[in-house]
PDB file of C-alpha atoms in Angstrom:
ATOM      1  CA  UNK Y   1     -47.136  11.647 -20.248  1.00 76.00           C
ATOM      2  CA  UNK Y   2     -49.177   8.661 -19.446  1.00 84.00           C
ATOM      3  CA  UNK Y   3     -51.945   8.250 -16.893  1.00 83.00           C
ATOM      4  CA  UNK Y   4     -53.213   5.451 -14.824  1.00 87.00           C
ATOM      5  CA  UNK Y   5     -56.188   5.222 -12.066  1.00 88.00           C
ATOM      6  CA  UNK Y   6     -54.694   4.117  -8.520  1.00 87.00           C
ATOM      7  CA  UNK Y   7     -57.095   2.605  -6.342  1.00 87.00           C
ATOM      8  CA  UNK Y   8     -56.320   2.496  -2.747  1.00 86.00           C
ATOM      9  CA  UNK Y   9     -58.382   0.012  -0.196  1.00 86.00           C
ATOM     10  CA  UNK Y  10     -57.406   0.123   3.556  1.00 85.00           C
ATOM     11  CA  UNK Y  11     -56.809  -3.206   4.756  1.00 84.00           C
ATOM     12  CA  UNK Y  12     -56.390  -1.507   8.660  1.00 83.00           C
ATOM     13  CA  UNK Y  13     -57.792   1.372  10.450  1.00 81.00           C
ATOM     14  CA  UNK Y  14     -56.100   4.350   8.608  1.00 80.00           C
ATOM     15  CA  UNK Y  15     -54.852   7.673  10.181  1.00 81.00           C
ATOM     16  CA  UNK Y  16     -53.986  10.557   7.836  1.00 81.00           C
ATOM     17  CA  UNK Y  17     -53.429  13.630  10.172  1.00 75.00           C
ATOM     18  CA  UNK Y  18     -51.344  15.585  12.349  1.00 62.00           C
ATOM     19  CA  UNK Y  19     -51.029  15.262  16.445  1.00 56.00           C
ATOM     20  CA  UNK Y  20     -52.675  18.715  17.636  1.00 58.00           C
ATOM     21  CA  UNK Y  21     -50.082  20.290  20.089  1.00 51.00           C
ATOM     22  CA  UNK Y  22     -52.753  21.560  22.566  1.00 50.00           C
ATOM     23  CA  UNK Y  23     -55.263  18.726  22.312  1.00 60.00           C
ATOM     24  CA  UNK Y  24     -55.374  14.959  22.923  1.00 65.00           C
ATOM     25  CA  UNK Y  25     -57.940  14.529  20.001  1.00 68.00           C
ATOM     26  CA  UNK Y  26     -55.886  13.434  16.838  1.00 72.00           C
ATOM     27  CA  UNK Y  27     -58.231  13.905  13.934  1.00 76.00           C
ATOM     28  CA  UNK Y  28     -57.664  12.307  10.624  1.00 77.00           C
ATOM     29  CA  UNK Y  29     -57.945  13.808   7.331  1.00 78.00           C
ATOM     30  CA  UNK Y  30     -60.467  12.416   4.659  1.00 80.00           C
ATOM     31  CA  UNK Y  31     -58.108  11.995   2.033  1.00 83.00           C
ATOM     32  CA  UNK Y  32     -54.649  10.466   1.267  1.00 85.00           C
ATOM     33  CA  UNK Y  33     -52.387  13.062  -0.333  1.00 86.00           C
ATOM     34  CA  UNK Y  34     -50.230  12.199  -3.089  1.00 86.00           C
ATOM     35  CA  UNK Y  35     -47.084  12.921  -1.628  1.00 85.00           C
ATOM     36  CA  UNK Y  36     -47.757  10.135   1.481  1.00 87.00           C
ATOM     37  CA  UNK Y  37     -48.427   7.593  -1.337  1.00 87.00           C
ATOM     38  CA  UNK Y  38     -45.299   8.479  -3.101  1.00 86.00           C
ATOM     39  CA  UNK Y  39     -43.223   8.526   0.216  1.00 83.00           C
ATOM     40  CA  UNK Y  40     -44.550   5.171   1.096  1.00 85.00           C
ATOM     41  CA  UNK Y  41     -43.622   3.614  -2.465  1.00 85.00           C
ATOM     42  CA  UNK Y  42     -39.878   5.315  -2.019  1.00 82.00           C
ATOM     43  CA  UNK Y  43     -39.665   3.503   1.319  1.00 83.00           C
ATOM     44  CA  UNK Y  44     -40.612  -0.007  -0.084  1.00 84.00           C
ATOM     45  CA  UNK Y  45     -38.598   0.522  -3.241  1.00 80.00           C
ATOM     46  CA  UNK Y  46     -35.335   1.357  -0.934  1.00 79.00           C
ATOM     47  CA  UNK Y  47     -35.498  -1.589   0.914  1.00 79.00           C
ATOM     48  CA  UNK Y  48     -34.521  -3.511  -2.287  1.00 77.00           C
ATOM     49  CA  UNK Y  49     -31.632  -1.343  -2.613  1.00 75.00           C
ATOM     50  CA  UNK Y  50     -28.588  -3.087  -4.241  1.00 74.00           C
ATOM     51  CA  UNK Y  51     -26.041  -0.324  -3.586  1.00 73.00           C
ATOM     52  CA  UNK Y  52     -26.770   0.829  -0.130  1.00 70.00           C
ATOM     53  CA  UNK Y  53     -23.670   2.797   0.382  1.00 68.00           C
ATOM     54  CA  UNK Y  54     -25.504   5.450  -1.949  1.00 67.00           C
ATOM     55  CA  UNK Y  55     -29.089   5.712  -0.486  1.00 68.00           C
ATOM     56  CA  UNK Y  56     -28.023   9.207   0.610  1.00 70.00           C
ATOM     57  CA  UNK Y  57     -26.461  10.059  -2.741  1.00 71.00           C
ATOM     58  CA  UNK Y  58     -28.804   8.574  -5.396  1.00 70.00           C
ATOM     59  CA  UNK Y  59     -27.159  10.735  -8.366  1.00 70.00           C
ATOM     60  CA  UNK Y  60     -23.819   9.025  -7.867  1.00 70.00           C
ATOM     61  CA  UNK Y  61     -25.067   5.738  -7.639  1.00 73.00           C
ATOM     62  CA  UNK Y  62     -23.088   3.637 -10.949  1.00 73.00           C
ATOM     63  CA  UNK Y  63     -26.503   1.422 -11.097  1.00 73.00           C
ATOM     64  CA  UNK Y  64     -28.996   4.086 -10.864  1.00 72.00           C
ATOM     65  CA  UNK Y  65     -30.491   3.659 -14.034  1.00 73.00           C
ATOM     66  CA  UNK Y  66     -31.551   0.182 -13.364  1.00 74.00           C
ATOM     67  CA  UNK Y  67     -32.540   0.969  -9.987  1.00 79.00           C
ATOM     68  CA  UNK Y  68     -36.479   1.228  -9.813  1.00 76.00           C
ATOM     69  CA  UNK Y  69     -35.995   3.846  -6.979  1.00 74.00           C
ATOM     70  CA  UNK Y  70     -34.419   6.236  -9.126  1.00 75.00           C
ATOM     71  CA  UNK Y  71     -36.577   5.456 -12.090  1.00 75.00           C
ATOM     72  CA  UNK Y  72     -39.950   5.895 -10.161  1.00 77.00           C
ATOM     73  CA  UNK Y  73     -39.004   8.512  -7.505  1.00 80.00           C
ATOM     74  CA  UNK Y  74     -35.991  10.272  -8.910  1.00 72.00           C
ATOM     75  CA  UNK Y  75     -33.275  12.766  -7.422  1.00 60.00           C
ATOM     76  CA  UNK Y  76     -34.613  14.513  -4.367  1.00 55.00           C
ATOM     77  CA  UNK Y  77     -38.185  13.462  -5.718  1.00 55.00           C
ATOM     78  CA  UNK Y  78     -38.001  15.652  -8.528  1.00 61.00           C
ATOM     79  CA  UNK Y  79     -38.417  13.203 -11.308  1.00 69.00           C
ATOM     80  CA  UNK Y  80     -40.352  10.223 -11.653  1.00 79.00           C
ATOM     81  CA  UNK Y  81     -44.244   9.384 -11.213  1.00 83.00           C
ATOM     82  CA  UNK Y  82     -46.585  12.034  -9.539  1.00 86.00           C
ATOM     83  CA  UNK Y  83     -49.525  10.916  -7.754  1.00 87.00           C
ATOM     84  CA  UNK Y  84     -52.610  13.174  -7.008  1.00 87.00           C
ATOM     85  CA  UNK Y  85     -54.463  12.890  -3.617  1.00 88.00           C
ATOM     86  CA  UNK Y  86     -56.530   9.440  -3.501  1.00 86.00           C
ATOM     87  CA  UNK Y  87     -60.121  10.433  -2.299  1.00 86.00           C
ATOM     88  CA  UNK Y  88     -62.603   8.458  -0.787  1.00 84.00           C
ATOM     89  CA  UNK Y  89     -64.821   6.687  -3.726  1.00 81.00           C
ATOM     90  CA  UNK Y  90     -67.460   3.965  -4.456  1.00 76.00           C
ATOM     91  CA  UNK Y  91     -67.120   1.567  -7.654  1.00 75.00           C
ATOM     92  CA  UNK Y  92     -63.518   2.888  -8.454  1.00 75.00           C
ATOM     93  CA  UNK Y  93     -65.214   6.166  -9.633  1.00 77.00           C
ATOM     94  CA  UNK Y  94     -63.173   9.441  -9.316  1.00 80.00           C
ATOM     95  CA  UNK Y  95     -64.506  12.021  -6.603  1.00 79.00           C
ATOM     96  CA  UNK Y  96     -64.231  15.560  -6.451  1.00 77.00           C
ATOM     97  CA  UNK Y  97     -63.906  18.223  -3.783  1.00 76.00           C
ATOM     98  CA  UNK Y  98     -66.369  20.773  -3.028  1.00 77.00           C
ATOM     99  CA  UNK Y  99     -65.741  24.403  -3.928  1.00 80.00           C
ATOM    100  CA  UNK Y 100     -65.946  27.350  -1.462  1.00 82.00           C
ATOM    101  CA  UNK Y 101     -68.561  28.733  -3.694  1.00 85.00           C
ATOM    102  CA  UNK Y 102     -71.107  25.737  -3.541  1.00 87.00           C
ATOM    103  CA  UNK Y 103     -74.121  26.047  -1.790  1.00 88.00           C
ATOM    104  CA  UNK Y 104     -77.186  23.853  -0.595  1.00 88.00           C
ATOM    105  CA  UNK Y 105     -80.292  24.249   1.534  1.00 89.00           C
ATOM    106  CA  UNK Y 106     -79.951  24.548   4.766  1.00 89.00           C
ATOM    107  CA  UNK Y 107     -83.411  22.382   5.511  1.00 89.00           C
ATOM    108  CA  UNK Y 108     -83.108  19.861   2.300  1.00 88.00           C
ATOM    109  CA  UNK Y 109     -79.534  19.600   1.899  1.00 87.00           C
ATOM    110  CA  UNK Y 110     -77.617  17.749  -0.969  1.00 82.00           C
ATOM    111  CA  UNK Y 111     -78.011  16.798  -4.568  1.00 82.00           C
ATOM    112  CA  UNK Y 112     -81.225  16.353  -6.100  1.00 79.00           C
ATOM    113  CA  UNK Y 113     -79.730  13.179  -7.948  1.00 73.00           C
ATOM    114  CA  UNK Y 114     -79.264  11.635  -4.606  1.00 68.00           C
ATOM    115  CA  UNK Y 115     -82.554  11.319  -3.665  1.00 59.00           C
ATOM    116  CA  UNK Y 116     -82.710   8.245  -1.041  1.00 64.00           C
ATOM    117  CA  UNK Y 117     -85.136   8.571   1.613  1.00 68.00           C
ATOM    118  CA  UNK Y 118     -84.786  12.386   2.484  1.00 76.00           C
ATOM    119  CA  UNK Y 119     -85.605  15.233   0.045  1.00 83.00           C
ATOM    120  CA  UNK Y 120     -82.930  17.127  -1.416  1.00 84.00           C
ATOM    121  CA  UNK Y 121     -83.232  20.577  -2.850  1.00 87.00           C
ATOM    122  CA  UNK Y 122     -79.764  20.419  -4.719  1.00 83.00           C
ATOM    123  CA  UNK Y 123     -76.519  22.279  -4.724  1.00 85.00           C
ATOM    124  CA  UNK Y 124     -75.470  25.421  -6.857  1.00 84.00           C
ATOM    125  CA  UNK Y 125     -72.363  27.650  -7.605  1.00 84.00           C
ATOM    126  CA  UNK Y 126     -72.338  31.245  -6.579  1.00 82.00           C
ATOM    127  CA  UNK Y 127     -69.099  31.825  -8.097  1.00 81.00           C
ATOM    128  CA  UNK Y 128     -69.955  33.806 -11.598  1.00 80.00           C
ATOM    129  CA  UNK Y 129     -72.951  35.891  -9.398  1.00 75.00           C
ATOM    130  CA  UNK Y 130     -70.672  36.751  -7.064  1.00 76.00           C
ATOM    131  CA  UNK Y 131     -68.157  38.170  -9.555  1.00 77.00           C
ATOM    132  CA  UNK Y 132     -70.943  39.777 -11.428  1.00 76.00           C
ATOM    133  CA  UNK Y 133     -71.841  41.317  -8.155  1.00 73.00           C
ATOM    134  CA  UNK Y 134     -68.514  42.572  -7.315  1.00 74.00           C
ATOM    135  CA  UNK Y 135     -67.642  44.200 -10.799  1.00 75.00           C
ATOM    136  CA  UNK Y 136     -70.954  45.753 -11.189  1.00 74.00           C
ATOM    137  CA  UNK Y 137     -71.790  46.891  -7.654  1.00 71.00           C
ATOM    138  CA  UNK Y 138     -70.827  50.691  -8.293  1.00 72.00           C
ATOM    139  CA  UNK Y 139     -72.969  50.890 -11.709  1.00 69.00           C
ATOM    140  CA  UNK Y 140     -76.149  48.692 -10.867  1.00 62.00           C
ATOM    141  CA  UNK Y 141     -78.456  47.583  -8.336  1.00 59.00           C
ATOM    142  CA  UNK Y 142     -78.153  43.845  -8.178  1.00 57.00           C
ATOM    143  CA  UNK Y 143     -80.117  41.578  -5.649  1.00 55.00           C
ATOM    144  CA  UNK Y 144     -77.711  38.869  -4.813  1.00 59.00           C
ATOM    145  CA  UNK Y 145     -79.814  35.762  -4.155  1.00 62.00           C
ATOM    146  CA  UNK Y 146     -78.387  33.260  -2.099  1.00 74.00           C
ATOM    147  CA  UNK Y 147     -81.302  31.453  -0.741  1.00 82.00           C
ATOM    148  CA  UNK Y 148     -82.536  28.107  -2.024  1.00 85.00           C
ATOM    149  CA  UNK Y 149     -84.383  28.121  -5.494  1.00 82.00           C
ATOM    150  CA  UNK Y 150     -86.688  25.206  -4.325  1.00 84.00           C
ATOM    151  CA  UNK Y 151     -88.208  26.439  -0.639  1.00 86.00           C
ATOM    152  CA  UNK Y 152     -86.542  29.956  -0.414  1.00 83.00           C
ATOM    153  CA  UNK Y 153     -84.640  29.123   2.953  1.00 87.00           C
ATOM    154  CA  UNK Y 154     -81.568  30.329   3.887  1.00 88.00           C
ATOM    155  CA  UNK Y 155     -78.464  28.261   2.567  1.00 89.00           C
ATOM    156  CA  UNK Y 156     -75.106  27.044   3.792  1.00 90.00           C
ATOM    157  CA  UNK Y 157     -71.707  26.069   2.185  1.00 88.00           C
ATOM    158  CA  UNK Y 158     -71.860  22.643   0.656  1.00 85.00           C
ATOM    159  CA  UNK Y 159     -68.782  20.537   2.161  1.00 79.00           C
ATOM    160  CA  UNK Y 160     -68.727  17.083   1.491  1.00 77.00           C
ATOM    161  CA  UNK Y 161     -66.674  15.134  -0.899  1.00 74.00           C
ATOM    162  CA  UNK Y 162     -68.954  14.185  -3.935  1.00 75.00           C
ATOM    163  CA  UNK Y 163     -68.704  11.424  -6.869  1.00 74.00           C
ATOM    164  CA  UNK Y 164     -70.080  11.666 -10.520  1.00 70.00           C
ATOM    165  CA  UNK Y 165     -71.524   8.867 -11.946  1.00 66.00           C
ATOM    166  CA  UNK Y 166     -71.066   8.814 -15.659  1.00 59.00           C
ATOM    167  CA  UNK Y 167     -73.786   6.763 -16.635  1.00 55.00           C
ATOM    168  CA  UNK Y 168     -76.527   8.141 -14.571  1.00 54.00           C
ATOM    169  CA  UNK Y 169     -74.973  11.907 -14.944  1.00 48.00           C
ATOM    170  CA  UNK Y 170     -75.587  12.007 -11.283  1.00 56.00           C
ATOM    171  CA  UNK Y 171     -73.650  13.207  -8.330  1.00 64.00           C
ATOM    172  CA  UNK Y 172     -73.687  11.682  -4.960  1.00 66.00           C
ATOM    173  CA  UNK Y 173     -72.681  12.661  -1.311  1.00 65.00           C
ATOM    174  CA  UNK Y 174     -69.548  10.712  -0.126  1.00 73.00           C
ATOM    175  CA  UNK Y 175     -67.926  10.701   3.098  1.00 72.00           C
ATOM    176  CA  UNK Y 176     -65.913   8.133   5.054  1.00 78.00           C
ATOM    177  CA  UNK Y 177     -66.711   6.006   8.019  1.00 80.00           C
ATOM    178  CA  UNK Y 178     -64.733   6.910  11.035  1.00 78.00           C
ATOM    179  CA  UNK Y 179     -64.566   5.947  14.667  1.00 75.00           C
ATOM    180  CA  UNK Y 180     -62.665   7.292  17.668  1.00 76.00           C
ATOM    181  CA  UNK Y 181     -60.144   5.045  19.505  1.00 69.00           C
ATOM    182  CA  UNK Y 182     -58.899   5.575  23.176  1.00 68.00           C
ATOM    183  CA  UNK Y 183     -54.896   4.683  23.705  1.00 66.00           C
ATOM    184  CA  UNK Y 184     -52.699   5.194  26.239  1.00 61.00           C
ATOM    185  CA  UNK Y 185     -49.802   7.665  25.659  1.00 58.00           C
ATOM    186  CA  UNK Y 186     -46.151   6.378  25.737  1.00 60.00           C
ATOM    187  CA  UNK Y 187     -43.270   8.075  27.728  1.00 57.00           C
ATOM    188  CA  UNK Y 188     -40.514   8.384  25.479  1.00 61.00           C
ATOM    189  CA  UNK Y 189     -37.842   7.908  28.217  1.00 63.00           C
ATOM    190  CA  UNK Y 190     -38.795   4.794  29.620  1.00 58.00           C
ATOM    191  CA  UNK Y 191     -40.700   3.331  26.503  1.00 57.00           C
ATOM    192  CA  UNK Y 192     -43.614   2.513  28.897  1.00 56.00           C
ATOM    193  CA  UNK Y 193     -47.152   3.565  29.214  1.00 57.00           C
ATOM    194  CA  UNK Y 194     -47.399   6.986  30.859  1.00 57.00           C
ATOM    195  CA  UNK Y 195     -49.522   6.800  33.932  1.00 58.00           C
ATOM    196  CA  UNK Y 196     -52.546   9.384  33.410  1.00 54.00           C
ATOM    197  CA  UNK Y 197     -52.262  10.012  29.687  1.00 61.00           C
ATOM    198  CA  UNK Y 198     -54.956   9.324  27.289  1.00 65.00           C
ATOM    199  CA  UNK Y 199     -55.373  10.335  23.951  1.00 65.00           C
ATOM    200  CA  UNK Y 200     -58.046   9.566  21.155  1.00 74.00           C
ATOM    201  CA  UNK Y 201     -57.229   8.578  17.847  1.00 76.00           C
ATOM    202  CA  UNK Y 202     -59.950   9.515  14.869  1.00 79.00           C
ATOM    203  CA  UNK Y 203     -59.297   6.862  12.194  1.00 82.00           C
ATOM    204  CA  UNK Y 204     -61.154   5.870   8.953  1.00 82.00           C
ATOM    205  CA  UNK Y 205     -62.248   2.525   8.810  1.00 83.00           C
ATOM    206  CA  UNK Y 206     -61.062  -0.419   7.237  1.00 84.00           C
ATOM    207  CA  UNK Y 207     -62.215  -1.281   4.093  1.00 84.00           C
ATOM    208  CA  UNK Y 208     -62.544   2.171   2.930  1.00 85.00           C
ATOM    209  CA  UNK Y 209     -61.654   2.748  -1.023  1.00 87.00           C
ATOM    210  CA  UNK Y 210     -59.941   5.365  -2.231  1.00 87.00           C
ATOM    211  CA  UNK Y 211     -59.093   6.304  -5.992  1.00 88.00           C
ATOM    212  CA  UNK Y 212     -56.596   8.868  -7.652  1.00 89.00           C
ATOM    213  CA  UNK Y 213     -54.179   9.354 -10.390  1.00 90.00           C
ATOM    214  CA  UNK Y 214     -50.838   8.809 -11.367  1.00 88.00           C
ATOM    215  CA  UNK Y 215     -48.770  10.540 -13.964  1.00 89.00           C
ATOM    216  CA  UNK Y 216     -45.674   9.466 -15.663  1.00 85.00           C
ATOM    217  CA  UNK Y 217     -44.217   8.212 -18.849  1.00 85.00           C
ATOM    218  CA  UNK Y 218     -45.467   4.902 -20.318  1.00 87.00           C
ATOM    219  CA  UNK Y 219     -42.345   2.976 -19.138  1.00 86.00           C
ATOM    220  CA  UNK Y 220     -42.505   4.614 -15.799  1.00 84.00           C
ATOM    221  CA  UNK Y 221     -46.214   3.338 -15.194  1.00 87.00           C
ATOM    222  CA  UNK Y 222     -45.525   0.155 -16.651  1.00 88.00           C
ATOM    223  CA  UNK Y 223     -42.506  -0.282 -14.048  1.00 84.00           C
ATOM    224  CA  UNK Y 224     -44.838   0.762 -11.572  1.00 85.00           C
ATOM    225  CA  UNK Y 225     -47.803  -1.928 -12.158  1.00 87.00           C
ATOM    226  CA  UNK Y 226     -44.789  -4.168 -12.138  1.00 86.00           C
ATOM    227  CA  UNK Y 227     -43.393  -3.305  -8.509  1.00 83.00           C
ATOM    228  CA  UNK Y 228     -47.024  -3.101  -7.191  1.00 84.00           C
ATOM    229  CA  UNK Y 229     -47.495  -6.703  -8.341  1.00 85.00           C
ATOM    230  CA  UNK Y 230     -44.041  -7.758  -6.556  1.00 83.00           C
ATOM    231  CA  UNK Y 231     -45.258  -6.402  -3.121  1.00 80.00           C
ATOM    232  CA  UNK Y 232     -48.676  -7.562  -3.673  1.00 79.00           C
ATOM    233  CA  UNK Y 233     -49.893  -4.413  -3.752  1.00 76.00           C
ATOM    234  CA  UNK Y 234     -49.315  -3.527  -0.183  1.00 83.00           C
ATOM    235  CA  UNK Y 235     -48.013  -0.417   1.167  1.00 81.00           C
ATOM    236  CA  UNK Y 236     -48.282   1.277   4.517  1.00 80.00           C
ATOM    237  CA  UNK Y 237     -49.453   5.012   4.706  1.00 79.00           C
ATOM    238  CA  UNK Y 238     -49.992   7.591   7.424  1.00 74.00           C
ATOM    239  CA  UNK Y 239     -49.268   7.572  11.149  1.00 73.00           C
ATOM    240  CA  UNK Y 240     -49.549   5.560  14.341  1.00 66.00           C
ATOM    241  CA  UNK Y 241     -48.470   2.123  11.880  1.00 70.00           C
ATOM    242  CA  UNK Y 242     -46.718   0.647  14.937  1.00 65.00           C
ATOM    243  CA  UNK Y 243     -50.151   0.546  16.339  1.00 66.00           C
ATOM    244  CA  UNK Y 244     -51.487  -1.714  13.788  1.00 66.00           C
ATOM    245  CA  UNK Y 245     -52.849   1.133  11.472  1.00 71.00           C
ATOM    246  CA  UNK Y 246     -51.844   2.089   7.771  1.00 68.00           C
ATOM    247  CA  UNK Y 247     -52.019  -1.263   5.755  1.00 72.00           C
TER     248      UNK Y 247
END
């Protein structure tokens, strides 16, 4: 199994999310699911299909062994390359999601290594202390300490994506830059603007960088690199693509 780094840079605002049924505010996710990347690649590869009569039944296609779609995507998406989620990044480095057991100081939140203009008291993981407390609660009296080790203030969950700089052995807070755009809804029956219907779209700014991983055989990775070069590295991801988003 081979592995390659996947770098995604948005050339247009990016919306990765779902429309909320009871709300006119459509919020985006901070990362690109690997399934979205794979689906976008599949649509692009199908455009060059030389046997369109087999688009609904790839397994019976006589040309499938030489078909990039079949090799990279496979039958019913069960074979081919696999993409991890692509997360926000800086300098082409992999970033990592936080764990539900990570805590930070309420007053001075953030990693100590990320000291910029504000003081940081660090991030710590309560997984092991909480397990020990649970296992020994009937036999020992254990004071489960969840306050900041630096100042003694209360702590809160640490929820930001972070990046590890290998050379400096440090971590940094990382978040995507977003903005909200207001648009007019479309009447599905008349295909014209729907009077009095406005909604807000939460999008990630263009120029944002994401990094993920792709897994496959050596042959699949080489073919993937070749096909990406052929399309000049351009795919369309996420929703609202007809409105100029997702490139």
